[in-house]
Short mmCIF file of C-alpha atoms in Angstrom, two decimals:
data_model
loop_
_atom_site.label_atom_id
_atom_site.label_comp_id
_atom_site.label_asym_id
_atom_site.label_seq_id
_atom_site.Cartn_x
_atom_site.Cartn_y
_atom_site.Cartn_z
CA MET A 4 -20.87 -12.68 7.89
CA THR A 5 -22.20 -9.49 6.85
CA ALA A 6 -23.14 -6.50 8.21
CA ASP A 7 -25.10 -3.51 7.52
CA LEU A 8 -23.23 -0.12 6.85
CA PRO A 9 -24.25 2.71 9.09
CA ASP A 10 -24.87 6.12 7.33
CA VAL A 11 -21.69 7.67 6.52
CA GLN A 12 -20.68 11.17 5.16
CA LEU A 13 -17.70 12.44 3.88
CA SER A 14 -15.82 14.95 5.97
CA PRO A 15 -15.57 18.17 4.20
CA GLY A 16 -11.97 19.06 2.64
CA ALA A 17 -10.04 16.00 3.11
CA PRO A 18 -8.77 14.38 -0.05
CA PHE A 19 -10.91 11.25 -1.34
CA GLY A 20 -9.70 8.14 -3.15
CA VAL A 21 -10.90 5.08 -4.43
CA TYR A 22 -9.12 1.71 -3.91
CA VAL A 23 -9.93 -1.25 -5.95
CA HIS A 24 -8.74 -4.75 -4.67
CA VAL A 25 -8.08 -7.28 -7.44
CA PRO A 26 -8.10 -10.73 -5.94
CA PHE A 27 -6.41 -12.80 -8.75
CA CYS A 28 -2.98 -14.30 -8.61
CA LEU A 29 -1.24 -16.85 -10.82
CA THR A 30 0.63 -18.28 -8.12
CA ARG A 31 0.90 -17.63 -4.50
CA CYS A 32 4.15 -16.38 -2.86
CA GLY A 33 5.25 -17.94 0.08
CA TYR A 34 5.53 -14.71 2.32
CA CYS A 35 2.12 -13.29 0.98
CA ASP A 36 -0.99 -13.21 3.43
CA PHE A 37 -2.96 -10.81 1.22
CA ASN A 38 -6.62 -11.43 0.12
CA THR A 39 -5.55 -13.07 -3.20
CA TYR A 40 -6.79 -16.27 -4.91
CA THR A 41 -5.38 -18.44 -7.58
CA PRO A 42 -7.46 -19.91 -10.38
CA ALA A 43 -7.86 -23.27 -8.80
CA GLU A 44 -9.22 -21.53 -5.64
CA LEU A 45 -11.39 -19.53 -7.03
CA GLY A 46 -14.10 -22.23 -8.48
CA GLY A 47 -16.65 -20.11 -11.05
CA VAL A 48 -15.35 -16.88 -10.32
CA ASN A 49 -13.37 -15.09 -13.61
CA PRO A 50 -12.36 -11.66 -14.06
CA ASP A 51 -15.18 -10.91 -16.39
CA ALA A 52 -17.82 -12.02 -13.67
CA TRP A 53 -15.75 -10.29 -10.93
CA MET A 54 -15.97 -7.33 -13.04
CA GLN A 55 -19.44 -7.25 -13.25
CA VAL A 56 -20.09 -7.40 -9.46
CA LEU A 57 -17.38 -4.86 -8.64
CA GLY A 58 -19.34 -2.25 -10.90
CA SER A 59 -22.53 -3.49 -8.65
CA GLU A 60 -20.56 -2.19 -5.73
CA LEU A 61 -19.33 0.90 -7.20
CA GLU A 62 -22.60 1.95 -8.10
CA LEU A 63 -24.07 1.36 -4.51
CA ALA A 64 -21.21 3.16 -3.07
CA ALA A 65 -21.38 5.97 -5.17
CA ALA A 66 -25.00 6.48 -4.31
CA ARG A 67 -24.39 6.22 -0.83
CA LEU A 68 -21.75 8.98 -0.89
CA GLY A 69 -23.37 11.15 -3.13
CA GLY A 70 -20.93 10.58 -6.10
CA PRO A 71 -17.77 12.52 -4.84
CA THR A 72 -15.02 12.83 -7.33
CA ALA A 73 -11.92 10.83 -6.57
CA ASP A 74 -8.56 12.84 -6.33
CA THR A 75 -6.61 9.43 -6.51
CA VAL A 76 -7.62 6.13 -7.76
CA PHE A 77 -5.31 2.93 -6.80
CA LEU A 78 -5.75 -0.66 -8.18
CA GLY A 79 -4.02 -2.98 -5.89
CA GLY A 80 -4.34 -6.85 -5.13
CA GLY A 81 -3.30 -9.56 -6.08
CA THR A 82 -2.15 -8.74 -9.33
CA PRO A 83 -3.98 -6.29 -11.15
CA SER A 84 -1.86 -6.45 -14.44
CA LEU A 85 -3.61 -10.17 -14.89
CA LEU A 86 -6.52 -8.32 -15.88
CA GLY A 87 -4.66 -7.20 -18.96
CA ALA A 88 -4.93 -4.11 -20.91
CA GLU A 89 -8.70 -3.92 -22.00
CA ARG A 90 -10.24 -4.67 -18.34
CA LEU A 91 -7.77 -2.32 -16.93
CA CYS A 92 -9.09 0.50 -19.28
CA THR A 93 -12.60 -0.40 -18.51
CA LEU A 94 -12.23 -0.57 -14.62
CA LEU A 95 -11.07 3.04 -15.06
CA GLU A 96 -14.05 3.85 -16.76
CA MET A 97 -16.20 2.42 -14.27
CA VAL A 98 -14.75 4.44 -11.56
CA ARG A 99 -15.42 7.44 -13.83
CA GLN A 100 -18.65 6.49 -14.67
CA HIS A 101 -19.86 6.12 -10.84
CA PHE A 102 -17.47 8.54 -9.02
CA GLY A 103 -15.88 10.85 -11.38
CA VAL A 104 -12.02 11.21 -11.31
CA ALA A 105 -10.55 14.67 -11.03
CA PRO A 106 -8.68 16.04 -13.87
CA ASP A 107 -5.44 16.00 -12.29
CA ALA A 108 -6.19 12.83 -10.29
CA GLU A 109 -3.42 10.11 -9.47
CA VAL A 110 -4.52 7.14 -10.99
CA THR A 111 -1.84 4.13 -10.08
CA THR A 112 -2.01 0.41 -10.70
CA GLU A 113 0.04 -2.16 -9.17
CA ALA A 114 1.69 -4.85 -11.60
CA ASN A 115 4.00 -7.93 -11.49
CA PRO A 116 6.71 -7.48 -13.72
CA GLU A 117 6.06 -10.95 -15.84
CA SER A 118 2.39 -9.85 -16.52
CA THR A 119 3.54 -6.54 -18.16
CA SER A 120 4.54 -5.63 -21.70
CA PRO A 121 5.07 -2.25 -23.91
CA GLU A 122 1.60 -2.64 -24.98
CA LEU A 123 0.19 -2.70 -21.87
CA PHE A 124 1.97 0.29 -20.45
CA GLU A 125 0.91 2.43 -23.68
CA ALA A 126 -2.93 1.34 -23.41
CA LEU A 127 -2.62 2.27 -19.61
CA ARG A 128 -1.09 5.51 -20.41
CA GLU A 129 -3.59 6.38 -23.02
CA ALA A 130 -6.66 5.61 -20.67
CA GLY A 131 -5.53 7.80 -18.24
CA TYR A 132 -3.57 5.96 -15.76
CA THR A 133 -0.48 8.15 -14.18
CA ARG A 134 1.59 5.97 -12.11
CA ILE A 135 2.85 2.53 -12.13
CA SER A 136 4.06 0.21 -8.81
CA LEU A 137 5.70 -2.81 -9.70
CA GLY A 138 6.64 -5.61 -7.42
CA MET A 139 10.26 -6.02 -7.60
CA GLN A 140 11.40 -7.27 -4.47
CA SER A 141 14.91 -8.04 -5.46
CA VAL A 142 17.51 -8.93 -8.13
CA ALA A 143 19.01 -11.88 -6.34
CA PRO A 144 18.13 -15.05 -7.43
CA ARG A 145 18.17 -16.85 -4.21
CA VAL A 146 16.19 -14.04 -2.72
CA LEU A 147 13.44 -14.35 -5.29
CA ALA A 148 13.42 -18.43 -5.08
CA THR A 149 12.92 -17.89 -1.27
CA LEU A 150 10.15 -15.65 -1.68
CA ASP A 151 8.38 -17.71 -4.55
CA ARG A 152 8.56 -15.08 -6.83
CA VAL A 153 8.37 -16.30 -10.76
CA HIS A 154 9.74 -13.17 -12.34
CA SER A 155 13.38 -12.94 -13.65
CA PRO A 156 15.91 -10.82 -11.75
CA GLY A 157 16.23 -8.43 -14.53
CA ARG A 158 12.57 -8.39 -15.61
CA ALA A 159 11.24 -5.57 -12.99
CA ALA A 160 13.79 -3.03 -14.05
CA ALA A 161 13.17 -3.80 -17.69
CA ALA A 162 9.35 -3.08 -17.11
CA ALA A 163 10.19 -0.02 -15.30
CA GLY A 164 12.08 1.31 -18.48
CA GLU A 165 8.90 -0.06 -20.69
CA ALA A 166 6.56 2.21 -18.64
CA LEU A 167 8.89 5.27 -18.81
CA ALA A 168 8.92 5.04 -22.39
CA ALA A 169 5.37 4.79 -22.74
CA GLY A 170 5.05 8.33 -21.01
CA PHE A 171 4.57 7.40 -17.52
CA GLU A 172 6.59 10.22 -15.23
CA HIS A 173 5.82 7.97 -11.98
CA VAL A 174 7.02 4.74 -11.68
CA ASN A 175 7.33 2.73 -8.28
CA LEU A 176 9.43 -0.27 -7.54
CA ASP A 177 8.63 -2.02 -4.18
CA LEU A 178 11.57 -3.95 -2.67
CA ILE A 179 11.73 -6.21 0.36
CA TYR A 180 14.79 -6.67 2.97
CA GLY A 181 15.68 -9.40 5.27
CA THR A 182 14.78 -12.39 3.54
CA PRO A 183 16.52 -15.39 5.05
CA GLY A 184 19.53 -16.07 3.03
CA GLU A 185 20.33 -12.48 1.83
CA SER A 186 23.16 -10.37 1.94
CA ASP A 187 23.78 -6.76 2.39
CA ASP A 188 25.34 -6.96 -1.13
CA ASP A 189 22.16 -8.31 -2.31
CA VAL A 190 20.15 -5.30 -0.87
CA CYS A 191 22.55 -2.98 -2.25
CA ARG A 192 22.35 -4.41 -5.88
CA SER A 193 18.72 -4.26 -5.68
CA VAL A 194 18.60 -0.65 -4.59
CA ASP A 195 20.96 0.17 -7.33
CA VAL A 196 19.15 -1.62 -10.27
CA ALA A 197 15.96 0.27 -9.24
CA ILE A 198 17.67 3.63 -9.07
CA ASP A 199 19.53 2.73 -12.37
CA ALA A 200 15.98 1.91 -13.87
CA GLY A 201 14.66 5.48 -13.66
CA ALA A 202 11.95 5.10 -10.84
CA ASP A 203 11.32 8.01 -9.20
CA HIS A 204 9.77 6.26 -6.44
CA VAL A 205 10.93 3.18 -4.15
CA SER A 206 8.97 1.38 -1.53
CA ALA A 207 11.12 -0.67 0.63
CA TYR A 208 9.65 -3.04 3.51
CA SER A 209 11.48 -5.56 5.97
CA LEU A 210 10.12 -9.04 5.45
CA ILE A 211 7.41 -9.78 7.77
CA VAL A 212 6.85 -13.70 8.79
CA GLU A 213 2.82 -13.99 8.63
CA GLU A 214 1.30 -16.83 10.32
CA GLY A 215 -0.45 -19.22 8.06
CA THR A 216 2.26 -18.69 5.07
CA ALA A 217 4.32 -21.20 3.32
CA LEU A 218 7.48 -18.99 4.84
CA ALA A 219 6.13 -19.30 8.04
CA ARG A 220 6.03 -22.99 8.08
CA ARG A 221 9.49 -23.36 6.56
CA ILE A 222 10.85 -21.16 9.44
CA ARG A 223 8.85 -23.29 11.85
CA ARG A 224 10.39 -26.41 10.44
CA GLY A 225 13.99 -24.99 10.74
CA GLU A 226 14.40 -24.84 7.18
CA LEU A 227 15.18 -21.19 7.12
CA ALA A 228 16.15 -18.65 9.66
CA ALA A 229 13.61 -16.14 11.13
CA PRO A 230 14.78 -12.56 10.40
CA ASP A 231 17.16 -10.86 12.66
CA ASP A 232 15.89 -7.17 13.92
CA ASP A 233 19.29 -5.97 14.16
CA VAL A 234 19.93 -7.10 10.47
CA LEU A 235 16.64 -5.59 9.55
CA ALA A 236 17.81 -2.22 10.69
CA ARG A 237 20.92 -2.26 9.21
CA ARG A 238 19.29 -2.97 5.91
CA TYR A 239 16.96 -0.42 6.13
CA GLU A 240 19.93 1.99 7.12
CA LEU A 241 21.61 0.75 3.71
CA VAL A 242 18.47 1.28 1.69
CA ASP A 243 17.96 4.99 2.90
CA GLU A 244 21.72 5.90 2.46
CA ARG A 245 21.84 4.76 -1.07
CA LEU A 246 18.51 6.08 -1.97
CA ARG A 247 19.22 9.52 -0.55
CA ALA A 248 22.63 9.45 -2.28
CA ALA A 249 20.75 9.17 -5.62
CA GLY A 250 18.40 12.03 -4.78
CA LEU A 251 15.29 9.93 -3.46
CA ASP A 252 14.34 11.02 -0.07
CA TRP A 253 12.16 9.46 2.56
CA TYR A 254 8.62 11.18 2.83
CA GLU A 255 7.23 7.81 4.79
CA VAL A 256 9.02 5.48 6.94
CA SER A 257 9.05 3.04 4.00
CA ASN A 258 8.75 5.08 1.05
CA TRP A 259 11.13 7.37 -0.85
CA SER A 260 10.86 9.67 -4.08
CA ARG A 261 12.34 12.27 -6.14
CA PRO A 262 10.72 15.67 -6.08
CA GLY A 263 7.24 15.51 -7.16
CA GLY A 264 7.19 11.89 -7.05
CA ARG A 265 5.20 10.88 -3.71
CA CYS A 266 2.39 8.72 -4.00
CA ARG A 267 -0.76 11.22 -3.32
CA HIS A 268 -3.32 7.99 -2.83
CA ASN A 269 -0.98 6.65 0.07
CA ILE A 270 -0.46 10.01 1.50
CA GLY A 271 -4.35 10.05 2.14
CA TYR A 272 -3.92 6.89 4.40
CA TRP A 273 -1.39 8.43 6.48
CA ASP A 274 -2.39 12.27 6.56
CA GLY A 275 -6.47 12.23 7.01
CA GLY A 276 -7.66 11.20 3.56
CA GLN A 277 -10.88 9.22 3.07
CA TRP A 278 -11.28 6.33 0.65
CA TRP A 279 -13.76 3.50 -0.44
CA GLY A 280 -12.18 0.32 -0.83
CA ALA A 281 -14.12 -1.69 -3.34
CA GLY A 282 -13.44 -5.42 -3.94
CA PRO A 283 -12.98 -8.48 -1.89
CA GLY A 284 -11.76 -7.79 1.51
CA ALA A 285 -11.14 -4.02 0.89
CA HIS A 286 -10.97 -1.70 3.65
CA SER A 287 -12.70 1.97 3.77
CA PHE A 288 -13.00 4.84 5.97
CA VAL A 289 -15.18 7.60 5.49
CA GLY A 290 -16.09 10.33 8.37
CA ALA A 291 -15.39 8.47 11.81
CA THR A 292 -16.30 4.92 10.04
CA ARG A 293 -14.17 2.46 9.01
CA TRP A 294 -15.32 -0.81 7.34
CA TRP A 295 -14.21 -3.89 5.46
CA ASN A 296 -15.76 -6.06 2.65
CA VAL A 297 -16.29 -10.05 2.82
CA LYS A 298 -13.08 -11.77 1.94
CA HIS A 299 -13.87 -14.34 -0.67
CA PRO A 300 -14.80 -13.54 -4.21
CA ASN A 301 -17.89 -15.76 -4.35
CA THR A 302 -19.44 -14.45 -1.14
CA TYR A 303 -18.50 -10.91 -2.36
CA ALA A 304 -20.51 -11.75 -5.66
CA GLN A 305 -23.58 -13.01 -3.76
CA ARG A 306 -24.15 -10.26 -1.38
CA LEU A 307 -23.75 -7.93 -4.36
CA ALA A 308 -26.48 -10.14 -6.34
CA ASP A 309 -28.83 -9.51 -3.32
CA ALA A 310 -28.29 -5.69 -3.95
CA ALA A 311 -26.59 -5.34 -0.88
CA LEU A 312 -23.08 -3.72 -0.04
CA PRO A 313 -20.45 -6.58 0.69
CA VAL A 314 -19.51 -5.54 4.23
CA ALA A 315 -18.41 -8.15 6.61
CA GLY A 316 -18.04 -5.37 9.74
CA PHE A 317 -17.58 -2.11 10.87
CA GLU A 318 -16.21 0.15 13.64
CA GLN A 319 -17.28 3.87 14.30
CA LEU A 320 -14.21 5.65 15.73
CA ASP A 321 -14.76 7.93 18.77
CA ASP A 322 -12.49 10.96 19.35
CA ASP A 323 -9.92 8.84 21.39
CA ALA A 324 -9.34 6.52 18.72
CA LEU A 325 -9.06 8.93 16.17
CA HIS A 326 -6.44 10.64 17.93
CA THR A 327 -4.64 7.49 18.45
CA GLU A 328 -4.64 6.64 14.83
CA GLU A 329 -3.91 10.61 13.72
CA VAL A 330 -0.62 10.10 16.17
CA MET A 331 0.10 6.77 14.93
CA LEU A 332 -0.24 7.68 10.87
CA ARG A 333 1.11 11.14 10.85
CA LEU A 334 4.20 10.55 12.85
CA ARG A 335 5.26 8.07 10.11
CA ILE A 336 5.41 10.61 7.52
CA ARG A 337 8.07 13.51 6.76
CA ASP A 338 6.01 16.43 6.84
CA GLY A 339 5.65 15.07 10.71
CA LEU A 340 3.11 15.72 13.66
CA PRO A 341 1.48 18.90 14.39
CA LEU A 342 2.18 19.59 18.17
CA ASP A 343 -1.12 21.05 18.41
CA ILE A 344 -3.12 18.10 18.37
CA LEU A 345 -0.83 16.62 21.51
CA ASP A 346 -2.38 17.14 25.09
CA ALA A 347 -0.02 18.13 27.71
CA GLY A 348 1.07 14.75 29.00
CA GLU A 349 1.74 13.74 25.26
CA ARG A 350 3.85 16.84 24.90
CA GLU A 351 6.08 16.07 27.96
CA ARG A 352 6.29 12.50 26.69
CA ALA A 353 7.59 14.17 23.15
CA ALA A 354 10.02 16.05 24.83
CA VAL A 355 11.80 13.11 26.34
CA ALA A 356 12.05 11.46 22.58
CA VAL A 357 13.53 14.48 21.50
CA GLY A 358 15.86 14.51 24.09
CA ASP A 359 16.55 10.80 23.50
CA GLY A 360 17.23 11.42 19.83
CA LEU A 361 14.02 9.78 18.39
CA LEU A 362 12.31 12.85 17.64
CA GLN A 363 13.38 16.28 16.36
CA ARG A 364 11.37 19.69 16.22
CA ASP A 365 10.71 21.33 12.79
CA GLY A 366 8.80 24.44 13.57
CA GLU A 367 5.47 23.49 15.20
CA ARG A 368 5.86 19.88 13.93
CA LEU A 369 7.45 16.75 15.16
CA VAL A 370 9.61 14.50 12.86
CA LEU A 371 11.34 10.95 13.32
CA THR A 372 15.02 11.38 13.32
CA ASP A 373 17.03 8.87 11.24
CA ARG A 374 17.22 6.82 14.50
CA GLY A 375 13.54 7.03 15.30
CA ARG A 376 12.43 6.00 11.98
CA LEU A 377 13.92 2.43 13.21
CA LEU A 378 12.10 2.43 16.30
CA ALA A 379 8.76 4.48 14.95
CA ASP A 380 6.16 1.93 16.73
CA ALA A 381 8.01 2.12 19.87
CA VAL A 382 8.18 6.06 19.56
CA VAL A 383 4.43 6.11 19.04
CA ARG A 384 3.55 3.83 22.10
CA ALA A 385 5.63 6.13 24.09
CA LEU A 386 3.87 9.07 23.06
CA LEU A 387 0.36 7.46 23.54
CA ASP A 388 1.35 5.83 26.68
#
């Protein structure tokens, strides 16, 4: 299924980012429902052919938007590091060619620890990448095994050290907490290793059991226990306590950083930015229009071979939908939600949430309390009800 994208225009003054979705993975992790494909699932699609059609999308995208300069570039997946240094450097040059990249742009690539090396990091830094985000998940062998991760417990921290040695000032480590069989000590050790590795940014997400994944099937068969909400809340508190004690403060519900270490690209998602998402299954948001690409790389390539954008569908958000998104997203960040965007009823409900200890006033903004972060989705629903 494909759709014709309507005319879209960038809103003036908002930051603009380019996201590139790299759909390749060597293996499929049991908890993952991302739009990724192993070599056996791809047939004739290979990285070089994919990069050719990706260049076609970037060319069409830049023509559609008038070639704006990107403030941020983010390569996600999938496993971008599987492309290797030469392709990753070429990919950044492709973005520069079609969009332009601001001199002070933040340029991030995600990477799996087992597909990195000192030589990779050195080449990426020289090419203009400024930030590395590594999938660490845990240092507990039994947790990594349950998640079907293939890297050794110490490899993520070693890779972070290699990135720092190559000159990267900004290194993120991703953690997952709440895996069946995990203990409080497993979580604490993982956080401590991330801190000791020198990362200036840590993302920590509670395990979500997605339908259709191998993990969901194992839980349904009774082989593993489903994550418990009370345990997840306690694990979040452990993560938060240890990171804040080490000087990494929260700036979004699931993200902590040292001063200057916030991920600018992701802030764009939460705080009114716009972006073009290139690659199979990537999502974009420009003006008041959101759209998403066809998922399978073969279909994606065929659509672009016909000189058409690979759009599967789109929606144009009205004022009510834009307001709902602004409340939902801005309330997740430490900078908070401006009071002046709320109507009278929402302000009354916000006052109740303040009284219940879920929100606090910070000047003319509302910010989640520590307890409110545990119930962020419920707080949003209460404000918008």
